[in-house]
XYZ file of C-alpha atoms in Angstrom:
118
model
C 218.535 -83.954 -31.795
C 215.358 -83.917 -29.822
C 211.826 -83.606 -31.428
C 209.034 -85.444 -33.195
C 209.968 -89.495 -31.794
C 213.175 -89.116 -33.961
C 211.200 -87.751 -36.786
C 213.357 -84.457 -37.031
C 216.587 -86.384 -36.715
C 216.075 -88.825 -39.522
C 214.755 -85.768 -41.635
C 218.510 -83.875 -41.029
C 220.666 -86.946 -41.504
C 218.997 -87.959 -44.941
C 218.083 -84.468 -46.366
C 221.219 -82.406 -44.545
C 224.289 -84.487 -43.460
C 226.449 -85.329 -45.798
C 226.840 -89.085 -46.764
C 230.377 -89.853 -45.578
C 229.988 -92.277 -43.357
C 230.940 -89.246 -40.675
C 227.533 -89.059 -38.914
C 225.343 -91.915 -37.181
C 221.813 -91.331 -36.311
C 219.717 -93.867 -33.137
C 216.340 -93.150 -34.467
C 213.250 -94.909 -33.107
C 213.224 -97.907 -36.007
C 209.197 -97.529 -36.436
C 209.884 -94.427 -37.716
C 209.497 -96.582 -41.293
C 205.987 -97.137 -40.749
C 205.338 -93.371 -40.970
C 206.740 -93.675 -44.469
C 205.057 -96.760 -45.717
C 201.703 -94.943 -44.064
C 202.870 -91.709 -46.871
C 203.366 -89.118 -43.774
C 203.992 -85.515 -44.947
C 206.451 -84.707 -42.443
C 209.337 -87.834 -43.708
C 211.617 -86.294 -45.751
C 213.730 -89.478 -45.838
C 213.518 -92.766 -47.299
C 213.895 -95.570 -45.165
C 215.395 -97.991 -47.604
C 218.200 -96.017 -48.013
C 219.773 -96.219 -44.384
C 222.386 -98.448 -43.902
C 221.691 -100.579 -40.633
C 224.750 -100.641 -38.209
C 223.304 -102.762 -35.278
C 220.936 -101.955 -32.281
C 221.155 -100.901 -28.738
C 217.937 -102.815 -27.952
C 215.622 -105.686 -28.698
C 212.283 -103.987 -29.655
C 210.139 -107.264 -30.405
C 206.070 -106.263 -32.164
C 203.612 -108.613 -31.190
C 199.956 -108.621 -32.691
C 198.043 -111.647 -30.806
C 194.310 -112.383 -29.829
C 192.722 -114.593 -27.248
C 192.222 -118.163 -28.154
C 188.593 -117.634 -27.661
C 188.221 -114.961 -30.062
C 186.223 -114.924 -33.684
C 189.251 -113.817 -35.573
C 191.795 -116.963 -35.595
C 193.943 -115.723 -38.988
C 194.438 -112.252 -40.455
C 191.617 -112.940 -42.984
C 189.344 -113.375 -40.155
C 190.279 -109.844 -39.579
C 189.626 -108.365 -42.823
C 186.622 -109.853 -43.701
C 185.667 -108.879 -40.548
C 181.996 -106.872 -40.312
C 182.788 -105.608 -36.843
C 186.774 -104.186 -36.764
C 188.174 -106.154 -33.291
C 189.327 -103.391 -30.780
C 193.582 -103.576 -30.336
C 194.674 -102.041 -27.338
C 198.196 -100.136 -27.844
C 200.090 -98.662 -24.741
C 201.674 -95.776 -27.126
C 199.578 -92.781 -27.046
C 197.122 -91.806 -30.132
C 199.566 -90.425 -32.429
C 201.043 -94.344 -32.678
C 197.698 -95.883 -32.367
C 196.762 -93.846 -35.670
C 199.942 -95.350 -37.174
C 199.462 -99.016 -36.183
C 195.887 -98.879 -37.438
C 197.143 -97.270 -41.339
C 200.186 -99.518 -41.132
C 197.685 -102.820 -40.714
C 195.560 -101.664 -43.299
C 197.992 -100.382 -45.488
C 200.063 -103.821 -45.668
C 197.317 -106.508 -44.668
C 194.242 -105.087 -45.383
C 193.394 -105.096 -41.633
C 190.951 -103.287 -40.131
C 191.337 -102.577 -36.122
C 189.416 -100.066 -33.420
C 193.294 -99.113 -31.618
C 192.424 -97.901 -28.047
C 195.755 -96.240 -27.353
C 196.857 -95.620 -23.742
C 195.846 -99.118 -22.375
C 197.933 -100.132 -19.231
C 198.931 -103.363 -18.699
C 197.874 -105.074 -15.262
């Protein structure tokens, strides 16, 4: 079920399919950051999947050079100037990461979405 980075497809199989253990979704698991960041468009709730295993390893990494001002998180948020994080996703993701970081940490970042890697 193609459409909105698996947004549609989690939307059918919690709001439509029935829950008999008869239907299995593969939806992109950062889908629940567009619930914790109170999207419109989820219609599910994340906590009430049941896990059955993934395909992939999908590792998140959040790291800064060793010669930069901001050496812990709190660095970050008392931050006057918000560091820039470059994301390789394009803007609609960078808009998540940056709610998600505030949201949870109380982060503030400038995400330049897009960036490629050398």
């Amino acid at each position: 079920m193609p459409g909105a980075g698996h947004m549609i497809a989690a939307n059918y199989i919690y709001t439509v399919s029935k829950p008999d253990g008869l239907t299995l979704g593969a939806v992109n698991a950062g889908l629940y950051f567009e619930q914790l960041i109170g999207r419109a468009e989820v219609k599910f709730d994340w906590t009430k999947f049941t896990w059955v295993g993934n395909a992939t390893k999908s590792p998140q990494v959040l790291y800064m050079r060793a010669d930069s001002p901001f050496k812990t998180i709190d660095d970050v948020r008392s931050a006057k100037e918000h560091p820039n994080a470059a994301r390789r996703v394009p803007e609609i993701w960078a808009t998540s990461c940056r709610s998600f970081w505030k949201k949870t940490v109380g982060a503030k970042f400038n995400v330049i979405s897009g960036y490629q890697a050398r």
